[in-house]
Amino acid sequence: MSAHTHPPGQPAPAPQPIPGVDAIIAVGSGKGGVGKTTIAVNLAVALNKLGYKVGLLDADVYGPNVPLMLGASGQPQANPDNKIEPMQAHGLKVISVGFLNPGDKPVIWRGPMLHSIIRQFLGSVNWGTLDYLVVDLPPGTGDVALSLIQTVPLTGAVVVSTPSDVALQDARKAIEMFRQMKVDLIGVVENMSYFVCPHCKHEVDIFSRGGAEKTATQFEVPFLGSIELDPEIRRASDSGSPTVLEGTDSAHAKSLYDFTKKVVSRVDEIEAAAPQGVIQIQ
C-alpha cells in the first residue's frame, strides 16, 4: 500500500464536513498517561447529559480504551446503505477499533492503514445528526492526528496535560502541532491536578499544580480548568460508567461538568468567529 493517499504531485483534497455533524472536537495530548481518554469520555457523556446529541470516535487505534470506559461491547454492523452503524452507550453513538479488534490482540499497523481506518470512521459511519463529535486521539503528534485534520474540518482541539513538567513539555508540542495545522485551540485542561484528602478535605498537589494554566497563559490559549486526581473518577472509568453519569450535583463530577461547560462556550465563540456566508460549490 502506497504511503500516498492521493495522486503524487496533486494537492490533497480539502477536508470535507460530515453531513449532519455540527462541531468536531479533537481531544489530544503530547504524551500518554495523562488521562486523555478519561477526559474525552466524560466530556462526551457530560455533553449528552446537558442535552446535546453526541458521538464519540475512538481514534486511539493502539490503545482503544473507550469501549471499556463506556462498558460497551459488540460488533458494529453495516446497514443497507453500506454504512457502519455506530454502537450505542450512555446515550452516545460510539465507534472504536476496540469493537473491531476486541481482547488483547495489539493493532500493528503502518501509517497508510491508520489513515484509511480514520477516514472510514469519519466518512463511512452513520453518525446521523450530532451537535458534537468528540474524537479521542492517540498520544503525540503523529499520523492519526494528521489524518484527522486532513479529512474533516475540526472545530477545535482540547489539549490534556497533567501539571508535571514532563507532561507540560509534551503538551506544548501538541499545542504547536494544532497551531501549525491551523486548528483552533479550544483550550488546555489540567488533569490529575490535585488530590482532596477524603478525611480532612485538604487539597494535596501530588504532581505539583497550576503548570497547565501557566502554559495556557504563555501560549495565549484558554485554560479550561483543573480536574482533581480522584480515585472515584478512575474507578468509574474502569467499571464502564463514567463519573459524569452521577449528574451535575455530584462532588466527583463537578469539575468535569465545569470543564464541559467551558468547552461548549469556547466552541460557540470559535463558531461565531468563523467566516460566515461562504457559499461552497461542491
Rosetta silent file (secondary structure, phi, psi, omega in degrees, C-alpha in Angstrom):
SEQUENCE: MSAHTHPPGQPAPAPQPIPGVDAIIAVGSGKGGVGKTTIAVNLAVALNKLGYKVGLLDADVYGPNVPLMLGASGQPQANPDNKIEPMQAHGLKVISVGFLNPGDKPVIWRGPMLHSIIRQFLGSVNWGTLDYLVVDLPPGTGDVALSLIQTVPLTGAVVVSTPSDVALQDARKAIEMFRQMKVDLIGVVENMSYFVCPHCKHEVDIFSRGGAEKTATQFEVPFLGSIELDPEIRRASDSGSPTVLEGTDSAHAKSLYDFTKKVVSRVDEIEAAAPQGVIQIQ
SCORE:     score description
SCORE:     0.000 S_00000001
   1 L     0.000  127.049 -178.048    0.000    0.000    0.000 S_00000001
   2 L   -72.000  148.425  178.390    1.486    3.331   -1.029 S_00000001
   3 L   -70.995  -17.085  178.645    2.000    5.985    1.615 S_00000001
   4 L   -77.714  129.959  176.659    0.294    8.444   -0.757 S_00000001
   5 L   -99.970   -1.034  172.620   -3.419    8.740   -0.094 S_00000001
   6 L  -145.077  163.427 -175.490   -3.861   10.935   -3.182 S_00000001
   7 L   -58.003  136.258 -179.286   -2.024   11.064   -6.546 S_00000001
   8 L   -60.105  146.668  177.519    1.558   12.390   -6.167 S_00000001
   9 L    83.621   -9.654  177.297    2.089   15.940   -7.347 S_00000001
  10 L  -106.808  148.382  178.934   -1.544   16.902   -6.811 S_00000001
  11 L   -65.926  148.604  177.544   -2.775   18.848   -3.776 S_00000001
  12 L   -64.433  145.917  178.004   -4.514   16.804   -1.099 S_00000001
  13 L   -61.924  147.129 -179.712   -8.308   17.098   -1.239 S_00000001
  14 L   -66.695  147.749  176.418   -9.714   19.743    1.109 S_00000001
  15 L   -56.883  137.575 -177.947  -11.204   18.469    4.392 S_00000001
  16 L  -110.251  132.138  176.734  -14.902   17.702    3.934 S_00000001
  17 L   -62.625  156.606  173.339  -17.515   18.290    6.656 S_00000001
  18 L   -91.253  119.270 -178.046  -19.539   15.293    7.849 S_00000001
  19 L   -55.689  131.562  177.667  -23.160   15.938    6.837 S_00000001
  20 L    89.309  -10.430 -179.355  -25.347   16.408    9.924 S_00000001
  21 E  -103.075  120.921 -174.601  -22.415   16.878   12.335 S_00000001
  22 E   -78.664  -63.872 -175.378  -22.168   20.397   13.727 S_00000001
  23 E  -119.149  136.647  175.924  -18.936   20.561   15.765 S_00000001
  24 E  -115.465  119.207 -176.266  -15.952   18.172   15.721 S_00000001
  25 E  -113.195  121.142  174.111  -13.735   18.358   18.821 S_00000001
  26 E   -91.142  137.310  174.467  -10.357   16.603   18.956 S_00000001
  27 E  -114.102  113.985 -175.116   -9.022   15.671   22.407 S_00000001
  28 E  -128.354  172.571  175.467   -5.243   15.302   22.272 S_00000001
  29 L  -157.318  155.306  178.721   -2.154   15.242   24.450 S_00000001
  30 L   -72.518  -28.326 -175.582    1.554   15.316   23.867 S_00000001
  31 L  -140.591  165.828  178.709    2.125   12.122   25.829 S_00000001
  32 L   -81.220  167.672  173.425    0.305    9.077   27.160 S_00000001
  33 L    82.129   10.315 -178.480   -0.799    8.515   30.727 S_00000001
  34 L  -100.236    3.594  177.627   -2.350   11.937   31.291 S_00000001
  35 L    84.403   25.380 -177.246   -5.940   10.656   31.341 S_00000001
  36 H   -59.766  -44.167 -178.557   -6.845   11.931   27.876 S_00000001
  37 H   -67.686  -38.079  176.428   -9.387    9.157   27.200 S_00000001
  38 H   -57.973  -42.634  179.263  -10.971    9.667   30.635 S_00000001
  39 H   -66.552  -45.217 -177.976  -11.398   13.352   29.758 S_00000001
  40 H   -61.746  -45.087 -177.972  -12.745   12.578   26.249 S_00000001
  41 H   -65.783  -47.184 -179.327  -15.260   10.015   27.526 S_00000001
  42 H   -66.785  -34.856  176.007  -16.502   12.199   30.397 S_00000001
  43 H   -62.039  -47.633 -177.578  -16.706   15.227   28.064 S_00000001
  44 H   -63.335  -45.645 -178.202  -18.845   13.273   25.577 S_00000001
  45 H   -67.938  -40.245  179.492  -21.156   11.827   28.254 S_00000001
  46 H   -63.647  -41.328  177.168  -21.446   15.194   30.060 S_00000001
  47 H   -59.257  -41.733  178.775  -22.390   16.935   26.783 S_00000001
  48 H   -65.066  -40.720  179.518  -25.093   14.315   26.299 S_00000001
  49 H   -66.221  -26.120  178.629  -26.337   14.788   29.890 S_00000001
  50 L   -83.634    1.605  172.349  -26.535   18.542   29.188 S_00000001
  51 L   104.870    7.427 -179.449  -28.966   17.762   26.357 S_00000001
  52 L   -94.860  156.661  172.715  -26.776   17.597   23.248 S_00000001
  53 L   -88.176  124.267 -167.847  -26.631   14.844   20.598 S_00000001
  54 E  -133.448  138.814  170.275  -23.113   13.437   20.822 S_00000001
  55 E  -115.401  153.686  178.452  -20.876   10.963   19.022 S_00000001
  56 E  -131.361  117.199  179.471  -17.534    9.637   20.299 S_00000001
  57 E  -105.963  116.759  179.278  -14.881    8.452   17.861 S_00000001
  58 E   -87.390   96.610 -179.318  -12.053    6.497   19.487 S_00000001
  59 L   -92.815    5.331  177.233   -9.133    7.309   17.172 S_00000001
  60 L   -82.185   79.335 -170.435   -6.581    5.916   19.637 S_00000001
  61 L   -66.461  -25.989 -178.242   -6.055    2.857   17.455 S_00000001
  62 L   -82.932  -32.639  179.802   -3.158    1.456   19.511 S_00000001
  63 L  -131.246   69.140 -174.453   -4.842    1.751   22.903 S_00000001
  64 L   -77.473   87.669 -174.572   -8.589    1.808   22.232 S_00000001
  65 L   -92.693   -5.424 -175.374   -9.860    2.094   25.819 S_00000001
  66 H   -58.260  -44.991 -179.302  -13.178    3.805   25.055 S_00000001
  67 H   -57.389  -41.782  179.246  -15.270    0.572   24.938 S_00000001
  68 H   -62.748  -45.554 -175.863  -14.012   -0.435   28.420 S_00000001
  69 H   -68.620  -22.105  177.980  -14.658    3.033   29.861 S_00000001
  70 H  -100.138   -1.656 -177.131  -18.197    3.032   28.465 S_00000001
  71 L    62.255   34.071 -175.934  -18.880   -0.602   29.393 S_00000001
  72 L  -110.972  142.050  175.196  -19.707   -1.227   25.726 S_00000001
  73 L  -147.943  173.296 -178.838  -19.016   -4.325   23.650 S_00000001
  74 L   121.060  178.023 -175.646  -20.230   -5.970   20.468 S_00000001
  75 L  -117.467  121.725  178.084  -19.514   -5.771   16.766 S_00000001
  76 L   -62.328  142.291 -178.815  -20.701   -2.779   14.695 S_00000001
  77 L  -108.732  155.238  173.946  -22.927   -3.874   11.772 S_00000001
  78 E   -86.852  142.653  176.802  -23.271   -2.438    8.273 S_00000001
  79 L   -92.669  176.088 -177.038  -26.673   -1.033    7.316 S_00000001
  80 L   -58.503  -25.227  177.888  -28.337   -1.496    3.871 S_00000001
  81 L   -84.078    9.991 -179.665  -26.579    1.678    2.608 S_00000001
  82 L    65.406   26.151  172.623  -23.252    0.030    3.430 S_00000001
  83 L   -98.618  150.111  177.792  -22.610    2.483    6.266 S_00000001
  84 E   -81.412  129.390  175.474  -21.315    1.257    9.625 S_00000001
  85 L   -83.424  121.362  179.716  -23.885    1.614   12.407 S_00000001
  86 L   -66.796  157.604  174.760  -22.117    3.030   15.493 S_00000001
  87 E   -76.035  159.575  178.603  -22.542    1.290   18.846 S_00000001
  88 E  -113.669  134.738  175.558  -24.740    2.972   21.484 S_00000001
  89 E  -154.623  126.533  177.319  -23.591    3.579   25.065 S_00000001
  90 L    50.923   37.509  177.797  -24.908    6.008   27.720 S_00000001
  91 L    84.653   -1.943 -179.513  -26.759    7.975   25.020 S_00000001
  92 E   -99.004  153.435  164.649  -23.687    8.289   22.772 S_00000001
  93 E   -94.777  127.092 -170.026  -23.022    6.970   19.282 S_00000001
  94 E  -131.435  138.318  169.753  -19.601    5.318   19.532 S_00000001
  95 E  -133.585  143.678 -177.204  -17.071    3.755   17.176 S_00000001
  96 E  -158.009  145.777  171.798  -13.688    2.258   18.157 S_00000001
  97 H   -59.018  -26.769  179.401  -11.084   -0.136   16.834 S_00000001
  98 H   -60.395  -25.285  175.646  -11.700   -1.852   20.184 S_00000001
  99 H   -78.087  -31.904 -176.076  -15.045   -3.099   18.812 S_00000001
 100 H   -86.631  -23.933 -174.975  -13.413   -4.427   15.650 S_00000001
 101 L  -134.614   64.319 -172.110  -10.354   -5.905   17.341 S_00000001
 102 L   -72.047  170.985  178.267  -11.510   -6.896   20.854 S_00000001
 103 L    83.797 -154.871 -172.511   -9.434   -8.569   23.530 S_00000001
 104 L  -102.677   11.302  179.318   -5.703   -8.227   23.985 S_00000001
 105 L   -71.067  128.251  179.122   -4.580   -8.521   20.366 S_00000001
 106 L   -76.048  154.660  172.118   -2.444   -5.476   19.522 S_00000001
 107 L   -92.436  116.975 -178.216   -3.086   -3.394   16.417 S_00000001
 108 L  -116.161   90.103 -174.281    0.140   -3.480   14.393 S_00000001
 109 L  -127.956  149.212  171.994   -0.423   -1.063   11.516 S_00000001
 110 L   -91.002  172.602 -174.719    1.625    1.313    9.438 S_00000001
 111 H   -49.189  -51.417 -176.167    0.629    4.898    8.596 S_00000001
 112 H   -60.016  -34.244  178.907   -1.455    4.326    5.423 S_00000001
 113 H   -68.984  -37.634  177.326   -3.642    1.754    7.206 S_00000001
 114 H   -62.555  -43.053 -178.741   -4.198    4.193   10.075 S_00000001
 115 H   -60.131  -42.841 -175.301   -5.168    6.873    7.555 S_00000001
 116 H   -70.549  -35.292  179.321   -7.697    4.581    5.908 S_00000001
 117 H   -70.413  -37.998  178.435   -9.368    3.480    9.195 S_00000001
 118 H   -63.854  -43.387  177.891   -9.667    7.117   10.363 S_00000001
 119 H   -60.381  -40.658  179.346  -11.233    8.077    7.001 S_00000001
 120 H   -66.114  -43.704 -179.676  -13.679    5.183    7.330 S_00000001
 121 H   -62.502  -30.931 -179.693  -14.604    6.070   10.906 S_00000001
 122 H   -83.659  -45.115 -169.928  -15.332    9.632    9.783 S_00000001
 123 H   -98.723  -23.483 -173.928  -16.962    9.039    6.403 S_00000001
 124 L  -107.882    7.112  177.816  -18.431    5.527    6.464 S_00000001
 125 E   -99.843  138.070 -179.919  -20.125    5.585    9.883 S_00000001
 126 L   -79.970   80.631 -176.077  -23.801    6.531   10.086 S_00000001
 127 L   -74.813  -22.182 -178.271  -23.374    9.377   12.599 S_00000001
 128 L    68.136 -146.982  179.726  -26.788   10.878   11.847 S_00000001
 129 L   -96.543  121.820 -179.676  -27.423   14.345   13.307 S_00000001
 130 E  -130.196  141.338  169.250  -24.935   15.353   16.014 S_00000001
 131 E   -77.161  -39.556 -177.654  -24.273   18.576   17.899 S_00000001
 132 E  -138.047  135.881  165.999  -20.790   17.332   18.822 S_00000001
 133 E  -114.715  113.982  179.488  -18.463   14.595   17.612 S_00000001
 134 E   -93.927  128.151 -178.797  -15.692   14.107   20.196 S_00000001
 135 E  -114.259  117.907  178.214  -12.548   12.446   18.802 S_00000001
 136 E   -88.314  108.809 -177.879  -10.135   10.791   21.249 S_00000001
 137 L   -83.980  156.839  170.107   -6.699   10.998   19.599 S_00000001
 138 L   -70.015  161.649  177.590   -3.712    8.789   20.381 S_00000001
 139 L   -62.753  155.006  173.481   -0.947   10.497   22.374 S_00000001
 140 L    94.207 -167.934 -172.080    1.619   12.504   20.465 S_00000001
 141 L  -127.429   43.970 -170.757    1.660   14.383   17.176 S_00000001
 142 L  -103.298 -151.734 -170.824    1.716   11.592   14.597 S_00000001
 143 H   -52.128  -45.648 -171.435   -0.153   10.022   11.703 S_00000001
 144 H   -66.054  -43.262  178.706   -3.625    9.754   13.219 S_00000001
 145 H   -60.877  -42.536 -179.523   -3.844   13.429   14.214 S_00000001
 146 H   -65.035  -42.236  179.211   -2.658   14.462   10.740 S_00000001
 147 H   -60.511  -42.656 -179.177   -5.166   12.140    9.030 S_00000001
 148 H   -61.591  -47.751 -176.069   -7.993   13.570   11.113 S_00000001
 149 H   -65.087  -34.358 -179.114   -7.019   17.176   10.347 S_00000001
 150 H   -77.975  -22.445 -171.906   -6.683   16.408    6.616 S_00000001
 151 H   -91.813  -42.555 -178.001  -10.012   14.542    6.382 S_00000001
 152 L  -131.094  151.695  175.665  -12.526   16.758    8.219 S_00000001
 153 L   -76.389  114.373  179.116  -12.623   20.415    9.295 S_00000001
 154 L   -78.688  138.201  173.411  -12.096   20.357   13.059 S_00000001
 155 L   -69.253  -40.214  179.476  -13.971   22.935   15.109 S_00000001
 156 E   177.361  175.805 -177.024  -11.129   22.882   17.617 S_00000001
 157 E  -127.886  141.685  171.850   -8.863   20.863   19.869 S_00000001
 158 E  -104.556  128.371  176.836   -8.650   20.291   23.628 S_00000001
 159 E  -104.733  125.649 -178.919   -5.129   19.569   24.924 S_00000001
 160 E  -101.420  133.435  174.985   -4.951   17.463   28.103 S_00000001
 161 E  -142.154  158.436  165.372   -1.939   17.657   30.412 S_00000001
 162 L   -96.409  170.325 -176.066   -1.034   16.840   33.982 S_00000001
 163 L   -74.872   -5.723 -174.588    0.812   19.526   35.965 S_00000001
 164 L   -70.151  150.772 -177.308    4.195   17.729   35.759 S_00000001
 165 H   -60.848  -37.024 -178.839    6.964   19.408   33.758 S_00000001
 166 H   -63.336  -47.285  179.923    7.410   16.337   31.547 S_00000001
 167 H   -63.994  -38.839 -178.042    3.721   16.283   30.557 S_00000001
 168 H   -67.999  -35.434  176.936    3.715   20.049   30.006 S_00000001
 169 H   -58.285  -42.210 -179.153    6.745   19.853   27.722 S_00000001
 170 H   -77.181  -31.528  176.603    4.784   17.438   25.518 S_00000001
 171 H   -62.586  -37.567  178.525    1.537   19.417   25.822 S_00000001
 172 H   -61.621  -38.515  177.233    3.379   22.403   24.342 S_00000001
 173 H   -63.308  -41.368  179.315    4.284   20.250   21.317 S_00000001
 174 H   -63.574  -42.349  177.899    0.611   19.289   20.901 S_00000001
 175 H   -58.637  -46.442 -178.100   -0.407   22.983   21.080 S_00000001
 176 H   -64.837  -37.757  179.286    2.197   23.850   18.435 S_00000001
 177 H   -61.349  -49.012 -178.987    1.073   20.969   16.183 S_00000001
 178 H   -62.607  -37.529  178.642   -2.560   22.149   16.192 S_00000001
 179 H   -62.135  -48.521 -178.222   -1.371   25.727   15.591 S_00000001
 180 H   -61.699  -33.047 -179.392    0.797   24.724   12.626 S_00000001
 181 L   -88.619   10.997  176.811   -2.123   22.748   11.166 S_00000001
 182 L    59.198   37.421  175.857   -4.396   25.816   11.589 S_00000001
 183 L  -100.709  128.782  177.907   -6.709   24.096   14.091 S_00000001
 184 L   -62.041  140.174  175.735   -8.361   26.389   16.653 S_00000001
 185 E   -95.037  115.883  174.869   -7.425   25.576   20.241 S_00000001
 186 E   -65.210  -39.485  175.874  -10.473   25.236   22.439 S_00000001
 187 E   153.222 -176.354 -179.465   -8.034   25.242   25.350 S_00000001
 188 E  -112.729  136.763  174.771   -5.889   23.297   27.809 S_00000001
 189 E  -118.884  137.675  178.965   -7.260   21.253   30.718 S_00000001
 190 E   -96.879  111.442  179.672   -5.141   20.182   33.693 S_00000001
 191 L   -96.419  155.920 -178.095   -5.984   16.608   34.670 S_00000001
 192 L    52.483   45.032 -169.899   -4.919   14.914   37.944 S_00000001
 193 L   -75.082  -41.708 -178.093   -4.361   18.423   39.190 S_00000001
 194 L  -156.192  162.812 -179.182   -4.732   17.896   42.943 S_00000001
 195 E  -119.203  127.778  178.084   -5.917   15.270   45.402 S_00000001
 196 E   -95.163  119.015  179.417   -8.568   16.009   48.016 S_00000001
 197 L   -61.948  125.030 -176.671   -7.931   14.029   51.205 S_00000001
 198 L   -65.278  -19.395 -176.130  -11.144   12.085   51.898 S_00000001
 199 L   -89.888  -54.560 -174.371  -10.671   12.578   55.660 S_00000001
 200 L  -103.640   -2.880  179.205   -9.685   16.205   56.181 S_00000001
 201 L    64.816   15.348  177.589  -10.682   17.551   52.717 S_00000001
 202 L   -75.845  140.803  178.942   -7.256   19.160   52.410 S_00000001
 203 E   -89.848  126.920 -179.118   -6.027   19.548   48.802 S_00000001
 204 E  -113.275  128.972 -179.552   -2.657   17.881   48.116 S_00000001
 205 L   -91.425   89.489 -174.447   -0.667   18.749   44.963 S_00000001
 206 L   -69.586  -44.541 -177.900    0.762   15.333   44.084 S_00000001
 207 L  -103.561   30.605 -167.779    2.118   16.247   40.624 S_00000001
 208 L    67.540 -169.814 -174.463    2.654   19.943   41.506 S_00000001
 209 L  -164.867  149.127  174.124   -0.162   22.178   40.288 S_00000001
 210 L    88.486   -6.350 -177.398   -1.026   25.091   38.059 S_00000001
 211 H   -62.489  -38.488 -177.843    1.533   24.274   35.354 S_00000001
 212 H   -67.570  -37.042  178.275   -1.090   23.775   32.664 S_00000001
 213 H   -65.210  -41.685  177.728   -2.659   27.143   33.438 S_00000001
 214 H   -61.500  -43.893 -179.747    0.777   28.815   33.210 S_00000001
 215 H   -62.526  -43.048  179.343    1.410   27.041   29.891 S_00000001
 216 H   -59.718  -44.441  179.872   -2.007   28.129   28.579 S_00000001
 217 H   -62.629  -45.339 -177.964   -1.252   31.751   29.550 S_00000001
 218 H   -59.854  -39.692 -178.008    2.222   31.568   27.988 S_00000001
 219 L   -92.923    5.175 -179.387    0.787   30.262   24.692 S_00000001
 220 L    54.989   46.411  178.830   -2.255   32.592   24.878 S_00000001
 221 L  -117.483  140.305  179.656   -4.609   29.600   24.875 S_00000001
 222 L   -59.826  144.088  174.565   -7.744   29.453   27.077 S_00000001
 223 E   -98.493  125.852 -172.102   -7.441   27.439   30.296 S_00000001
 224 E   -97.275    2.436  175.696  -10.418   25.092   30.665 S_00000001
 225 E   115.859  175.196 -177.325   -9.962   24.198   34.318 S_00000001
 226 E  -116.800  132.652  175.886   -8.446   21.600   36.649 S_00000001
 227 L  -106.545  126.711 -175.907   -9.754   18.071   37.174 S_00000001
 228 L   -70.421  157.876  172.423   -8.791   16.577   40.542 S_00000001
 229 L   -81.293   99.936 -170.013   -6.961   13.274   40.986 S_00000001
 230 L  -124.010  116.580 -179.930   -9.982   11.389   42.277 S_00000001
 231 H   -55.210  -26.924 -179.369   -9.975    7.595   42.827 S_00000001
 232 H   -67.975  -37.028  178.217  -13.717    7.692   42.121 S_00000001
 233 H   -64.895  -43.056  178.628  -13.143    9.015   38.573 S_00000001
 234 H   -64.414  -44.329 -177.956  -10.669    6.179   37.946 S_00000001
 235 H   -63.927  -42.862 -179.667  -12.987    3.549   39.441 S_00000001
 236 H   -62.752  -40.221  178.665  -15.936    4.806   37.397 S_00000001
 237 H   -63.540  -45.497 -178.285  -13.841    4.693   34.208 S_00000001
 238 H   -65.820  -27.852 -175.374  -12.678    1.144   34.906 S_00000001
 239 L   -92.690    0.462  175.204  -16.223   -0.019   35.640 S_00000001
 240 L    82.002   12.841  176.387  -17.670    1.373   32.391 S_00000001
 241 L  -132.884   90.485 -171.598  -19.905    4.005   33.949 S_00000001
 242 L   -51.436  145.645 -174.621  -18.211    7.439   33.670 S_00000001
 243 H   -50.847  -37.753 -174.033  -18.327    9.741   36.707 S_00000001
 244 H   -66.519  -13.351  175.374  -20.450   12.403   34.996 S_00000001
 245 H   -63.546  -19.840  178.549  -23.381    9.960   34.914 S_00000001
 246 H   -69.362  -13.622  176.646  -23.767   10.866   38.616 S_00000001
 247 L    96.553  168.043 -173.378  -25.077   14.248   37.429 S_00000001
 248 L   -66.394  -20.127 -177.495  -24.095   17.878   37.867 S_00000001
 249 L   -85.846   -9.473 -177.354  -24.661   17.803   41.649 S_00000001
 250 L   -71.497  132.617  178.652  -22.113   15.038   42.297 S_00000001
 251 L   -59.918  -36.600 -177.475  -18.970   16.271   44.075 S_00000001
 252 L   -70.351  -27.598 -173.304  -16.879   13.842   41.981 S_00000001
 253 L   -97.874   -9.675 -170.712  -18.331   15.123   38.689 S_00000001
 254 H   -56.509  -48.900 -176.202  -18.413   18.879   39.391 S_00000001
 255 H   -65.759  -31.263  178.947  -15.012   19.776   37.902 S_00000001
 256 H   -69.897  -38.275  176.618  -15.772   17.659   34.816 S_00000001
 257 H   -69.913  -38.812  176.832  -19.077   19.490   34.238 S_00000001
 258 H   -58.564  -44.680  178.558  -17.394   22.892   34.781 S_00000001
 259 H   -61.608  -45.240 -178.063  -14.819   21.896   32.141 S_00000001
 260 H   -61.284  -42.759 -179.533  -17.560   20.676   29.736 S_00000001
 261 H   -65.037  -34.354  176.804  -19.486   23.957   30.008 S_00000001
 262 H   -66.488  -38.791  178.300  -16.273   25.883   29.228 S_00000001
 263 H   -61.516  -44.590  179.914  -15.783   23.703   26.136 S_00000001
 264 H   -58.723  -46.886 -176.651  -19.353   24.488   24.990 S_00000001
 265 H   -70.302  -32.789  176.833  -18.868   28.244   25.361 S_00000001
 266 H   -67.465  -40.841  178.234  -15.456   28.104   23.623 S_00000001
 267 H   -62.362  -41.616  177.127  -16.928   26.138   20.682 S_00000001
 268 H   -59.202  -42.902  179.308  -19.692   28.776   20.430 S_00000001
 269 H   -61.407  -46.738 -177.223  -17.012   31.523   20.370 S_00000001
 270 H   -62.898  -43.641 -178.265  -14.985   29.729   17.677 S_00000001
 271 H   -68.558  -34.734  178.781  -18.069   29.119   15.526 S_00000001
 272 H   -67.757  -31.668 -177.303  -19.223   32.740   15.938 S_00000001
 273 H   -84.264  -11.052 -177.913  -15.807   33.994   14.822 S_00000001
 274 L   -69.338  147.924  179.303  -15.721   31.715   11.733 S_00000001
 275 L   -59.116  131.749 -177.826  -16.271   33.401    8.364 S_00000001
 276 L  -101.578  160.286  170.184  -19.999   33.379    7.607 S_00000001
 277 L    71.605   19.854  177.314  -21.888   33.194    4.364 S_00000001
 278 L   -81.702  121.696  179.319  -19.263   31.340    2.339 S_00000001
 279 L   -90.054  120.991 -178.846  -21.038   29.509   -0.457 S_00000001
 280 L   -98.841  123.286  175.785  -19.299   26.214   -1.148 S_00000001
 281 L   -96.154  114.895 -176.622  -19.710   24.765   -4.628 S_00000001
 282 L   -83.138    0.000    0.000  -19.278   21.030   -4.353 S_00000001
